[in-house]
Coordinates of C-alpha atoms and ligand atoms in Angstrom, one line a residue:
M1 CA -175.6 221.1 -200.9
K2 CA -177.4 217.8 -200.0
T3 CA -175.5 214.4 -200.0
L4 CA -177.5 211.2 -200.9
I5 CA -176.3 208.6 -198.8
P6 CA -177.7 205.1 -199.9
I7 CA -177.7 202.4 -197.3
L8 CA -177.6 198.8 -198.4
G9 CA -179.5 195.9 -196.8
D10 CA -176.2 194.7 -195.1
Q11 CA -175.4 198.1 -193.7
L12 CA -177.7 198.4 -191.0
S13 CA -175.2 199.8 -188.4
H14 CA -175.5 203.5 -187.0
Q15 CA -171.6 203.4 -187.2
I16 CA -171.6 202.4 -191.0
S17 CA -168.7 204.5 -192.5
S18 CA -171.0 206.5 -195.2
L19 CA -172.6 208.3 -192.0
S20 CA -169.5 209.0 -190.4
G21 CA -168.8 212.8 -190.1
Q22 CA -171.9 213.9 -192.1
D23 CA -174.3 216.8 -191.3
K24 CA -177.8 215.1 -190.7
S25 CA -179.5 218.4 -192.1
Q26 CA -177.7 218.1 -195.3
A27 CA -177.9 214.5 -195.9
V28 CA -180.8 212.2 -197.5
L29 CA -180.5 208.6 -196.9
L30 CA -181.9 206.3 -199.3
M31 CA -183.1 202.7 -198.2
V32 CA -184.8 200.4 -201.1
E33 CA -186.2 197.1 -200.9
V34 CA -184.9 195.6 -204.1
A35 CA -187.0 193.0 -205.9
E36 CA -183.9 191.9 -207.8
E37 CA -182.1 191.3 -204.6
A38 CA -185.0 189.1 -203.1
A39 CA -185.2 186.9 -206.0
Y40 CA -181.9 186.4 -208.0
V41 CA -181.7 183.3 -206.1
P42 CA -184.9 181.6 -204.4
H43 CA -183.8 183.1 -200.8
H44 CA -185.8 181.2 -197.8
K45 CA -188.8 183.2 -197.0
A46 CA -187.6 183.9 -193.4
K47 CA -184.5 185.3 -194.6
I48 CA -186.4 187.8 -196.8
A49 CA -188.6 188.6 -194.0
Y50 CA -185.6 189.1 -191.7
I51 CA -183.8 191.4 -193.9
L52 CA -186.8 193.6 -194.9
S53 CA -188.1 193.9 -191.3
A54 CA -184.5 194.7 -189.9
M55 CA -184.4 197.4 -192.7
R56 CA -187.6 199.1 -191.9
H57 CA -186.7 198.7 -188.2
H58 CA -183.3 200.6 -188.8
A59 CA -184.9 203.2 -191.0
H60 CA -187.2 204.1 -188.1
D61 CA -184.2 204.2 -185.7
L62 CA -182.3 206.4 -187.9
E63 CA -185.2 209.0 -188.3
S64 CA -185.6 208.9 -184.6
Q65 CA -181.9 210.1 -184.3
G66 CA -182.5 213.0 -186.7
W67 CA -181.6 211.5 -190.1
Q68 CA -184.0 212.2 -193.2
V69 CA -184.5 208.9 -194.6
D70 CA -186.2 208.4 -198.1
Y71 CA -187.3 204.6 -197.9
V72 CA -188.7 202.7 -200.9
Y73 CA -190.9 199.8 -200.1
L74 CA -191.0 196.7 -202.1
D75 CA -194.7 197.2 -203.1
D76 CA -194.5 200.6 -203.7
P77 CA -195.9 200.7 -207.1
Q78 CA -193.3 203.4 -208.4
N79 CA -190.4 201.1 -207.2
C80 CA -188.7 200.3 -210.2
G81 CA -187.2 196.9 -208.9
N82 CA -183.4 197.6 -209.1
F83 CA -181.1 199.9 -207.0
T84 CA -179.5 202.1 -209.7
G85 CA -183.2 202.9 -211.1
E86 CA -183.8 204.0 -207.6
I87 CA -181.0 206.3 -207.4
V88 CA -182.1 208.0 -210.8
R89 CA -185.5 208.8 -209.1
A90 CA -183.8 209.7 -205.8
I91 CA -181.6 212.1 -207.7
E92 CA -184.5 213.8 -209.4
K93 CA -186.3 214.2 -206.2
H94 CA -183.7 215.4 -203.7
R95 CA -181.1 217.0 -206.3
P96 CA -178.2 215.9 -204.2
H97 CA -174.7 217.3 -205.1
K98 CA -173.2 214.0 -204.3
I99 CA -173.6 210.6 -203.6
R100 CA -171.7 208.6 -200.7
V101 CA -171.9 205.2 -200.0
T102 CA -170.0 202.5 -198.2
E103 CA -168.5 199.9 -200.6
A104 CA -170.3 196.8 -201.6
G105 CA -170.1 193.6 -199.9
E106 CA -169.9 191.5 -203.2
W107 CA -168.6 191.6 -206.5
R108 CA -172.0 191.9 -208.3
V109 CA -173.0 195.0 -206.0
K110 CA -169.4 196.2 -206.3
A111 CA -169.9 196.4 -210.3
M112 CA -173.2 198.3 -209.6
L113 CA -171.6 200.7 -207.4
D114 CA -168.8 201.3 -209.7
S115 CA -171.1 201.9 -212.9
W116 CA -172.7 205.0 -210.9
G117 CA -169.5 207.2 -211.1
D118 CA -169.8 206.9 -215.3
R119 CA -173.7 207.3 -215.2
F120 CA -174.6 210.1 -212.9
E121 CA -173.2 213.8 -213.3
I122 CA -172.6 214.1 -209.6
P123 CA -169.5 212.6 -207.7
V124 CA -170.0 209.2 -206.2
D125 CA -167.5 208.5 -203.2
I126 CA -167.2 205.0 -202.2
I127 CA -166.2 204.6 -198.6
P128 CA -164.2 201.5 -197.2
D129 CA -166.5 199.3 -195.1
T130 CA -164.9 199.8 -191.4
R131 CA -166.8 197.2 -189.9
F132 CA -164.0 194.4 -190.8
I133 CA -160.7 194.1 -188.9
A134 CA -158.5 193.6 -192.1
S135 CA -158.9 195.9 -195.1
H136 CA -158.6 194.7 -198.5
S137 CA -154.9 196.1 -198.9
E138 CA -153.9 194.1 -195.6
F139 CA -155.2 191.0 -196.8
E140 CA -153.5 191.4 -200.1
N141 CA -150.2 192.4 -198.5
W142 CA -150.5 189.1 -196.4
A143 CA -151.4 186.7 -199.1
T144 CA -149.4 188.0 -201.9
D145 CA -146.4 185.7 -202.6
R146 CA -147.4 183.3 -200.1
K147 CA -147.0 179.5 -201.2
Q148 CA -150.1 178.7 -199.2
L149 CA -152.8 180.7 -197.6
R150 CA -153.9 179.1 -194.2
M151 CA -156.4 180.8 -191.8
E152 CA -154.2 179.8 -188.7
F153 CA -151.5 182.3 -189.9
F154 CA -153.9 185.1 -190.9
Y155 CA -155.7 184.7 -187.6
R156 CA -152.5 185.1 -185.5
E157 CA -151.9 188.5 -187.4
M158 CA -155.6 189.5 -186.3
R159 CA -155.0 188.6 -182.9
R160 CA -151.9 190.8 -182.9
K161 CA -153.7 193.7 -184.6
T162 CA -156.7 193.7 -182.0
G163 CA -154.7 192.5 -179.1
L164 CA -157.8 189.9 -178.3
L165 CA -156.4 187.0 -175.9
M166 CA -152.9 188.4 -175.8
Q167 CA -150.3 188.8 -173.2
G168 CA -148.0 191.1 -174.8
D169 CA -146.8 189.6 -178.0
K170 CA -147.8 185.8 -176.6
P171 CA -150.9 184.5 -176.9
E172 CA -153.1 183.9 -173.7
G173 CA -152.7 180.6 -172.2
G174 CA -149.5 179.9 -174.3
Q175 CA -151.3 178.3 -177.2
W176 CA -152.8 180.4 -180.2
N177 CA -155.5 177.5 -180.8
Y178 CA -157.3 175.3 -178.7
D179 CA -159.3 173.4 -181.1
S180 CA -158.4 169.9 -180.0
E181 CA -160.2 170.6 -177.0
N182 CA -163.3 171.6 -178.9
R183 CA -164.6 168.0 -180.5
K184 CA -166.7 166.6 -177.7
P185 CA -170.0 164.9 -178.6
A186 CA -173.0 166.1 -176.7
K187 CA -175.1 164.0 -174.6
R188 CA -179.1 164.2 -174.4
D189 CA -178.8 164.7 -170.5
H190 CA -176.8 168.0 -170.9
Q191 CA -178.5 171.2 -169.9
I192 CA -178.9 172.5 -173.8
P193 CA -179.6 176.2 -174.0
K194 CA -182.1 177.7 -176.3
P195 CA -181.6 181.0 -178.1
L196 CA -184.0 183.8 -177.5
H197 CA -187.0 183.9 -179.6
F198 CA -188.3 187.4 -180.7
P199 CA -192.1 187.1 -181.5
P200 CA -192.7 189.1 -184.5
D201 CA -194.2 192.5 -183.9
V202 CA -197.0 194.4 -186.3
L203 CA -194.2 195.7 -188.6
T204 CA -192.7 192.0 -188.8
L205 CA -196.0 190.4 -189.6
D206 CA -196.6 192.7 -192.3
V207 CA -193.6 192.1 -193.9
I208 CA -194.0 188.0 -193.3
D209 CA -197.6 188.5 -195.0
M210 CA -196.0 190.2 -197.9
V211 CA -193.0 187.8 -198.1
T212 CA -195.8 184.9 -198.1
V213 CA -197.6 186.3 -200.9
R214 CA -195.0 187.7 -203.1
F215 CA -192.4 184.8 -202.6
G216 CA -194.6 182.0 -201.9
N217 CA -192.8 179.9 -204.1
H218 CA -189.4 180.4 -202.4
I219 CA -188.1 177.7 -200.0
G220 CA -188.7 177.7 -196.3
R221 CA -191.2 178.4 -193.5
T222 CA -192.0 181.5 -191.6
A223 CA -194.0 179.7 -188.9
N224 CA -191.2 179.8 -186.5
F225 CA -189.8 183.4 -187.4
G226 CA -188.1 184.3 -184.1
F227 CA -185.1 186.6 -185.3
A228 CA -184.3 189.9 -183.8
V229 CA -185.0 192.5 -186.0
T230 CA -183.8 195.6 -184.1
R231 CA -180.2 196.2 -182.6
A232 CA -181.7 196.4 -179.2
D233 CA -183.0 192.7 -179.4
A234 CA -179.8 191.6 -181.1
L235 CA -178.0 192.8 -178.3
R236 CA -180.5 190.9 -176.1
Q237 CA -179.6 187.5 -177.8
Q238 CA -175.7 188.4 -178.0
A239 CA -176.0 188.9 -173.9
H240 CA -178.0 185.6 -173.8
F241 CA -175.4 183.8 -175.5
L242 CA -172.8 185.1 -173.3
D243 CA -174.3 184.3 -170.2
V244 CA -175.8 180.8 -171.0
A245 CA -174.0 179.2 -174.1
L246 CA -170.6 180.6 -174.3
P247 CA -169.1 178.6 -171.7
R248 CA -169.5 175.3 -173.3
F249 CA -169.4 176.7 -176.9
G250 CA -165.9 175.4 -177.1
D251 CA -166.3 172.0 -175.9
Y252 CA -169.4 171.3 -178.1
Q253 CA -168.7 173.3 -181.2
D254 CA -168.6 170.3 -183.5
A255 CA -171.4 168.3 -181.7
M256 CA -174.6 167.4 -182.9
L257 CA -178.0 166.2 -181.6
T258 CA -181.3 164.9 -183.1
D259 CA -183.9 167.8 -182.8
E260 CA -181.3 170.2 -181.3
P261 CA -180.8 172.7 -184.1
F262 CA -179.2 175.5 -181.9
L263 CA -176.9 173.4 -179.1
W264 CA -174.3 175.9 -177.8
H265 CA -174.0 178.2 -181.0
S266 CA -174.8 182.0 -180.8
I267 CA -177.1 182.2 -183.8
L268 CA -175.6 185.6 -184.3
S269 CA -174.5 185.3 -187.8
P270 CA -177.6 187.1 -189.3
Y271 CA -177.1 190.0 -186.9
I272 CA -173.2 190.3 -187.5
N273 CA -173.5 190.3 -191.2
S274 CA -176.5 192.6 -191.8
G275 CA -175.0 195.2 -189.4
L276 CA -176.9 194.9 -186.2
L277 CA -174.1 193.7 -184.2
D278 CA -170.4 194.8 -184.6
P279 CA -168.0 191.9 -184.5
L280 CA -165.2 193.3 -182.6
E281 CA -167.2 194.6 -179.9
L282 CA -168.7 191.1 -179.4
C283 CA -165.3 189.5 -179.4
R284 CA -164.2 192.0 -176.7
N285 CA -167.2 191.0 -174.7
V286 CA -166.3 187.4 -174.9
E287 CA -162.9 188.2 -174.0
T288 CA -163.9 190.0 -170.9
R289 CA -166.1 187.0 -169.8
Y290 CA -162.8 185.2 -170.1
R291 CA -160.9 187.4 -168.0
E292 CA -163.7 187.6 -165.4
G293 CA -163.1 183.8 -165.1
L294 CA -166.5 183.1 -166.3
V295 CA -165.7 181.0 -169.5
P296 CA -162.7 178.7 -170.2
I297 CA -160.0 179.4 -172.4
N298 CA -161.0 176.8 -175.1
A299 CA -164.5 178.5 -175.4
A300 CA -163.4 182.3 -175.7
E301 CA -160.5 181.2 -178.2
G302 CA -162.6 179.1 -180.1
F303 CA -165.3 181.7 -180.5
I304 CA -163.0 184.7 -181.3
R305 CA -161.2 182.7 -183.7
Q306 CA -164.5 181.9 -185.8
V307 CA -164.9 185.8 -186.1
I308 CA -161.8 187.3 -186.3
G309 CA -160.0 184.1 -187.9
W310 CA -162.5 182.4 -190.1
R311 CA -165.0 185.2 -191.0
E312 CA -162.2 187.8 -191.9
Y313 CA -160.2 185.0 -193.8
V314 CA -163.2 184.1 -195.9
R315 CA -163.7 187.6 -196.8
G316 CA -160.2 188.2 -197.5
I317 CA -160.2 185.1 -199.9
Y318 CA -163.4 186.3 -201.5
W319 CA -162.0 189.5 -202.8
F320 CA -158.5 188.2 -203.2
A321 CA -159.5 185.3 -205.6
G322 CA -161.6 187.6 -207.8
P323 CA -165.1 187.5 -209.5
D324 CA -164.1 184.4 -211.3
Y325 CA -163.8 182.2 -208.0
V326 CA -167.5 181.2 -208.3
N327 CA -166.4 179.4 -211.8
R328 CA -163.9 177.0 -210.0
N329 CA -164.4 173.4 -210.0
A330 CA -161.3 171.8 -209.4
L331 CA -162.5 168.2 -208.9
G332 CA -164.7 168.4 -212.1
A333 CA -168.1 167.8 -210.1
S334 CA -171.0 167.9 -212.2
R335 CA -174.0 166.0 -210.9
P336 CA -177.2 168.3 -210.3
L337 CA -178.4 169.0 -206.7
P338 CA -180.6 166.2 -205.6
D339 CA -184.2 167.5 -204.9
F340 CA -184.1 166.6 -201.3
Y341 CA -182.1 169.6 -200.7
W342 CA -185.1 171.6 -201.2
T343 CA -187.6 169.3 -199.2
G344 CA -185.5 167.4 -196.5
K345 CA -187.4 164.2 -197.7
T346 CA -184.6 161.5 -197.6
D347 CA -184.0 158.3 -195.6
M348 CA -180.7 159.8 -194.3
H349 CA -181.5 161.0 -190.9
C350 CA -178.6 163.2 -190.5
M351 CA -179.5 164.9 -193.9
A352 CA -183.1 165.0 -193.0
Q353 CA -182.3 166.6 -189.5
S354 CA -180.0 169.4 -191.3
I355 CA -182.2 170.2 -194.0
G356 CA -185.4 170.1 -192.2
Q357 CA -184.4 172.6 -189.6
T358 CA -182.8 174.7 -192.3
L359 CA -186.4 175.0 -193.8
D360 CA -187.9 175.7 -190.5
Y361 CA -185.3 178.2 -189.2
A362 CA -183.0 179.4 -192.2
Y363 CA -180.6 178.0 -189.8
A364 CA -177.8 175.2 -189.4
H365 CA -174.7 175.2 -187.5
H366 CA -171.4 175.0 -188.9
I367 CA -170.7 171.2 -188.7
Q368 CA -174.2 170.5 -190.0
R369 CA -173.3 172.7 -192.9
L370 CA -169.7 171.5 -193.5
M371 CA -170.0 167.7 -192.3
I372 CA -173.7 166.6 -193.4
T373 CA -175.2 168.8 -196.3
G374 CA -171.5 169.9 -197.5
N375 CA -170.0 166.4 -197.1
F376 CA -172.6 164.8 -198.9
A377 CA -172.5 167.3 -201.9
L378 CA -168.5 166.8 -202.0
L379 CA -168.8 163.1 -201.9
A380 CA -171.6 162.8 -204.3
G381 CA -169.9 165.0 -206.8
I382 CA -172.6 167.8 -206.8
N383 CA -171.8 170.6 -209.1
P384 CA -170.5 173.5 -206.9
V385 CA -172.4 176.3 -208.4
E386 CA -175.5 174.4 -207.5
V387 CA -174.3 173.9 -203.9
H388 CA -173.2 177.5 -203.7
Q389 CA -176.8 178.7 -204.8
W390 CA -178.3 176.5 -202.4
Y391 CA -176.5 177.8 -199.2
L392 CA -177.0 181.4 -200.5
A393 CA -180.7 181.0 -200.8
V394 CA -181.5 178.9 -197.5
Y395 CA -179.4 180.5 -194.7
A396 CA -180.6 184.1 -193.1
D397 CA -176.9 184.8 -192.7
A398 CA -175.9 184.1 -196.2
Y399 CA -174.4 187.0 -198.3
E400 CA -172.1 185.9 -201.1
W401 CA -168.6 187.3 -199.7
V402 CA -168.9 184.8 -196.6
E403 CA -171.1 182.0 -198.1
L404 CA -169.0 181.3 -201.2
P405 CA -165.6 180.8 -199.9
N406 CA -167.2 178.6 -197.4
T407 CA -169.3 176.6 -199.8
L408 CA -166.9 176.5 -202.7
G409 CA -163.5 176.7 -200.9
M410 CA -164.1 175.2 -197.4
S411 CA -166.8 172.6 -198.2
Q412 CA -166.4 171.7 -201.7
F413 CA -162.7 172.1 -202.2
A414 CA -163.6 173.4 -205.9
D415 CA -160.7 176.0 -205.4
G416 CA -158.2 173.1 -205.3
G417 CA -157.0 173.9 -202.1
M418 CA -156.6 177.6 -201.9
L419 CA -158.6 178.0 -198.9
A420 CA -158.3 174.7 -197.2
S421 CA -155.5 172.4 -197.0
K422 CA -157.5 169.3 -197.5
P423 CA -161.2 168.4 -198.5
Y424 CA -163.5 168.1 -195.6
A425 CA -164.6 164.6 -196.6
S426 CA -165.5 162.0 -194.3
S427 CA -167.7 158.7 -194.0
G428 CA -170.2 157.8 -191.6
A429 CA -167.9 157.0 -189.0
Y430 CA -167.1 160.8 -188.2
I431 CA -171.0 161.8 -187.9
N432 CA -171.8 158.8 -185.7
R433 CA -168.9 159.9 -183.6
M434 CA -169.9 163.5 -183.4
S435 CA -174.0 162.9 -183.3
D436 CA -176.6 160.7 -182.3
Y437 CA -178.3 160.8 -185.8
C438 CA -177.2 157.3 -186.8
R439 CA -179.1 155.8 -184.0
S440 CA -182.5 156.7 -185.6
C441 CA -181.5 156.1 -189.1
R442 CA -182.8 153.7 -191.4
Y443 CA -179.3 152.9 -192.6
D444 CA -176.5 151.2 -190.7
V445 CA -173.6 153.4 -190.0
K446 CA -171.2 150.1 -189.6
Q447 CA -171.9 148.7 -193.0
R448 CA -169.9 149.8 -195.8
T449 CA -172.0 147.8 -198.8
G450 CA -175.4 146.4 -199.3
P451 CA -178.9 147.8 -199.2
D452 CA -178.8 148.8 -195.6
A453 CA -175.3 150.5 -195.6
C454 CA -174.9 154.0 -194.6
P455 CA -174.5 155.8 -198.1
F456 CA -171.7 157.9 -196.6
N457 CA -169.4 155.1 -196.5
A458 CA -169.4 153.9 -199.9
L459 CA -169.5 157.2 -201.2
Y460 CA -166.6 158.4 -199.2
W461 CA -164.3 155.6 -200.8
D462 CA -165.7 156.3 -204.1
F463 CA -164.8 159.9 -203.8
V464 CA -161.3 159.0 -202.5
A465 CA -160.7 156.7 -205.5
R466 CA -162.2 158.8 -208.4
N467 CA -160.2 161.9 -207.2
A468 CA -156.8 160.2 -206.8
P469 CA -155.2 162.2 -209.5
M470 CA -156.1 165.5 -207.9
L471 CA -155.7 164.3 -204.2
R472 CA -153.1 161.5 -203.9
T473 CA -150.3 163.7 -203.6
N474 CA -151.8 165.9 -200.7
P475 CA -149.8 165.0 -197.6
R476 CA -153.0 165.3 -195.6
M477 CA -154.5 162.8 -197.6
A478 CA -151.9 160.1 -197.4
M479 CA -153.7 158.0 -194.9
P480 CA -156.9 157.7 -196.8
Y481 CA -155.0 156.6 -199.8
K482 CA -152.9 154.1 -197.9
N483 CA -156.0 152.5 -196.4
W484 CA -157.7 152.6 -199.7
E485 CA -154.6 150.8 -201.5
R486 CA -154.4 148.3 -198.6
M487 CA -158.1 147.0 -199.5
T488 CA -158.6 144.1 -201.8
G489 CA -159.6 144.8 -205.2
A490 CA -163.1 143.1 -204.6
D491 CA -163.5 145.3 -201.7
Q492 CA -162.7 148.3 -203.8
A493 CA -164.9 147.1 -206.7
A494 CA -167.8 146.5 -204.1
L495 CA -167.7 149.9 -202.4
R496 CA -167.5 151.6 -205.9
S497 CA -170.5 149.8 -207.3
N498 CA -172.4 150.5 -204.2
A499 CA -171.6 154.1 -204.4
A500 CA -172.7 154.1 -208.1
K501 CA -175.9 152.3 -207.4
F502 CA -176.7 154.8 -204.7
L503 CA -175.7 157.8 -207.0
E504 CA -178.2 156.3 -209.6
T505 CA -180.8 156.9 -207.1
L506 CA -180.3 160.6 -207.1
G507 CA -181.6 160.9 -210.4
Ligands
FAD1 C1 -170.7 175.2 -196.6 C2 -170.9 176.3 -195.5 C3 -171.5 177.7 -195.8 C4 -171.5 178.8 -194.9 N1 -172.0 179.6 -195.3 C5 -172.2 180.8 -194.3 C6 -172.8 182.1 -194.7 O1 -173.4 182.3 -195.7 N2 -172.9 183.0 -193.7 C7 -172.1 182.9 -192.6 O2 -172.1 183.9 -191.7 N3 -171.5 181.9 -192.4 C8 -171.5 180.9 -193.0 N4 -170.7 179.6 -192.8 C9 -170.2 179.4 -191.7 C10 -170.6 179.2 -190.4 O3 -171.4 177.5 -190.5 C11 -171.8 180.3 -189.9 O4 -171.2 181.5 -189.7 C12 -172.2 180.0 -188.6 O5 -173.0 178.3 -188.7 C13 -173.5 180.8 -188.0 O6 -174.1 180.1 -187.0 P1 -174.0 181.0 -185.5 O7 -174.0 182.4 -185.5 O8 -174.6 180.3 -184.3 O9 -172.3 180.7 -185.4 P2 -171.5 180.3 -184.0 O10 -171.1 178.7 -184.0 O11 -171.9 180.8 -183.0 O12 -169.8 181.2 -184.6 C14 -169.9 182.4 -184.1 C15 -169.5 183.5 -185.3 O13 -168.6 183.4 -186.1 C16 -168.7 183.5 -187.2 N5 -168.1 182.2 -188.2 C17 -168.0 181.0 -187.6 N6 -167.5 180.3 -188.6 C18 -167.5 181.2 -189.8 C19 -166.9 180.8 -191.1 N7 -166.4 179.5 -191.4 N8 -166.9 181.6 -191.9 C20 -167.4 182.9 -191.5 N9 -167.9 183.3 -190.2 C21 -167.9 182.4 -189.4 C22 -169.9 183.9 -187.6 O14 -170.0 185.2 -187.6 C23 -170.7 183.3 -186.4 O15 -171.8 184.1 -186.0 C24 -170.9 178.6 -193.7 C25 -170.2 177.4 -193.5 C26 -170.2 176.3 -194.2 C27 -169.4 175.2 -194.0
SF4_2 S1 -176.3 156.1 -190.7 FE1 -175.2 157.4 -192.6 S2 -177.0 158.2 -193.4 FE2 -177.9 157.6 -191.6 S3 -177.5 159.1 -190.0 FE3 -175.7 157.9 -189.9 S4 -174.3 159.0 -191.4 FE4 -176.3 159.7 -191.9

């Protein structure tokens, strides 16, 4: 009476719900390297290498704990290249009496798992994923019938549910949110921490070689590959972050500096999203550091909000909005994604930095994603599906459930305000305030028009003007519209013509 337990590539946790309560002697775990998954968008080579290497290491861990693992390698000549085909082969091979699998993380894979029930003669049990704090029904209950969905209110529910940073029913320190303290620009003379670099072991080097050959035409470089690929190493990076970066995480959360890709960020998202780290356990560790007096409240609260607030909220939105969310385009943006998103070759220093480090590390931190590459795409009116496919391809932590709402909703406002109360649009002034990028740029951030003017400036006002029918009545956009309407007609025309000229250069 065997049970076949497929473990998907983002289920690399010993606590995954499909394993819970199972008899090791009666279970076969199936892990498959699926060509279809690696290539449905041109994923960054380092991302593919990370996921495959983490899967291979996880399979060894599971075996050493006594599980029987049937592992299908990408270059196995019998690998049929898709998961359902591999289930067919596994059923023939192992003759299980049922399949038990933890639910999928995204609509496309959900449809596949749902189809197994009709396709196979044995029962298929799909188990909820318990790695999240809010279940699907909890989010639905919270969201249904609300006039507006806002992260802040959902986040408070998650604080109450987990008890994190709570004193009874009151928030620790008397405030729910310390974001206003978390907007300091960083200086070069700060002691900037570096994340741990894990030199690839033999197994990882093999994977990198295979990826280089098989996915040579994909974006990105593997020369800097230093991801943890085991839970033990991911825990080392977690401890390192708690020790050296967390204390100032809050202060410099929105800061950007030239040639400093990581600053005080945790670089833990690939591990949390693939299952090597547990988000709640991580947050409890952050809280302990605060309670021991080792980190200030703005750091602890800021970090915990990202994980139990934003991360849970975007997952809720992804499932609540349905499979058609990806087709939303509230601002009617249609321009193709410029080539420099794939090469980093542009005179805009902020863009070259953010894209360049993405190619090098499959990583950019939140403000680079939101206020540099995302902001530019928003201002330039790039087709949100192309923007989404880019983000999904280039970051090691990108899975559709978390990437899509962040890109389409938060960054591109393509859902018309379902996720965010206003577009995250800004001129060069914001970038200049939060970074040192403008100092080394060929453009002048202070100029609004002319050949040397920072492109973000004219593009910003062009964005405001062309989207007036949609955004003019948004109370949070009142100030930009007031400023736009105060300008003379000649100024407005000059800004719009500058924007048009620049947009022409994008091809
Ligand atoms: C356009 C865009 C696309 C994004 N795509 C992804 C994605 O594909 N995968 C992904 O995990 N995050 C995504 N994010 C959110 C965020 O940028 C990354 O989680 C973060 O940069 C990861 O780096 P870090 O681990 O150093 O994060 P830190 O700054 O150290 O933050 C700590 C943790 O909080 C969580 N977190 C923070 N912000 C968010 C958020 N907005 N949504 C979900 N989780 C959050 C992550 O788990 C992260 O590891 C995106 C943001 C934007 C604006
Ligand atoms: S001047 Fe403009 S384009 Fe150049 S770095 Fe600053 S914001 Fe970016």
